[in-house]
PDB file of C-alpha atoms in Angstrom:
ATOM      1  CA  UNK A   1      14.903  -6.943  -9.391  1.00 47.00           C
ATOM      2  CA  UNK A   2      12.901  -8.937  -6.877  1.00 51.00           C
ATOM      3  CA  UNK A   3      14.960  -8.092  -3.767  1.00 52.00           C
ATOM      4  CA  UNK A   4      14.448  -4.449  -5.012  1.00 52.00           C
ATOM      5  CA  UNK A   5      10.649  -4.460  -5.196  1.00 54.00           C
ATOM      6  CA  UNK A   6      10.166  -5.654  -1.535  1.00 54.00           C
ATOM      7  CA  UNK A   7      12.906  -3.419  -0.186  1.00 52.00           C
ATOM      8  CA  UNK A   8      10.979  -0.484  -1.664  1.00 54.00           C
ATOM      9  CA  UNK A   9       7.520  -1.391  -0.585  1.00 53.00           C
ATOM     10  CA  UNK A  10       8.797  -1.819   2.855  1.00 53.00           C
ATOM     11  CA  UNK A  11      10.355   1.558   2.907  1.00 55.00           C
ATOM     12  CA  UNK A  12       7.196   3.105   1.595  1.00 56.00           C
ATOM     13  CA  UNK A  13       4.949   1.463   4.212  1.00 57.00           C
ATOM     14  CA  UNK A  14       6.672   2.532   7.420  1.00 58.00           C
ATOM     15  CA  UNK A  15       6.773   6.130   6.071  1.00 56.00           C
ATOM     16  CA  UNK A  16       3.061   6.202   5.398  1.00 56.00           C
ATOM     17  CA  UNK A  17       2.392   4.463   8.741  1.00 57.00           C
ATOM     18  CA  UNK A  18       4.662   6.838  10.973  1.00 55.00           C
ATOM     19  CA  UNK A  19       2.922   9.615   8.822  1.00 55.00           C
ATOM     20  CA  UNK A  20      -0.770   8.503   9.226  1.00 56.00           C
ATOM     21  CA  UNK A  21      -0.433   6.393  12.501  1.00 60.00           C
ATOM     22  CA  UNK A  22       1.921   8.665  14.077  1.00 65.00           C
ATOM     23  CA  UNK A  23      -0.596   9.700  17.232  1.00 67.00           C
ATOM     24  CA  UNK A  24      -1.913   6.087  17.437  1.00 63.00           C
ATOM     25  CA  UNK A  25       1.465   4.655  17.726  1.00 62.00           C
ATOM     26  CA  UNK A  26       2.570   7.185  20.000  1.00 68.00           C
ATOM     27  CA  UNK A  27      -0.464   6.446  22.494  1.00 66.00           C
ATOM     28  CA  UNK A  28      -0.410   2.714  21.715  1.00 67.00           C
ATOM     29  CA  UNK A  29       3.067   1.876  21.113  1.00 70.00           C
ATOM     30  CA  UNK A  30       2.424  -1.786  21.903  1.00 68.00           C
ATOM     31  CA  UNK A  31      -0.608  -2.171  19.856  1.00 65.00           C
ATOM     32  CA  UNK A  32       1.050   0.069  16.733  1.00 63.00           C
ATOM     33  CA  UNK A  33       3.890  -2.331  16.998  1.00 70.00           C
ATOM     34  CA  UNK A  34       1.643  -5.518  16.699  1.00 70.00           C
ATOM     35  CA  UNK A  35      -0.476  -3.820  13.930  1.00 72.00           C
ATOM     36  CA  UNK A  36       2.581  -3.066  12.002  1.00 71.00           C
ATOM     37  CA  UNK A  37       3.978  -6.238  12.224  1.00 77.00           C
ATOM     38  CA  UNK A  38       0.589  -7.875  10.985  1.00 79.00           C
ATOM     39  CA  UNK A  39       0.578  -5.564   8.247  1.00 76.00           C
ATOM     40  CA  UNK A  40       3.884  -6.376   7.195  1.00 74.00           C
ATOM     41  CA  UNK A  41       3.182 -10.056   7.134  1.00 74.00           C
ATOM     42  CA  UNK A  42       0.078  -9.612   5.495  1.00 62.00           C
TER      43      UNK A  42
END
């Protein structure tokens, strides 16, 4: 169950990020990638 929990969160995180930060990521692909990694790491 522990492995299923993080997997579900990881899939939901990128989905929201891509939907919300779609324009921002497209404009600053490098910055977007760095921000995503930082958010994933916490």
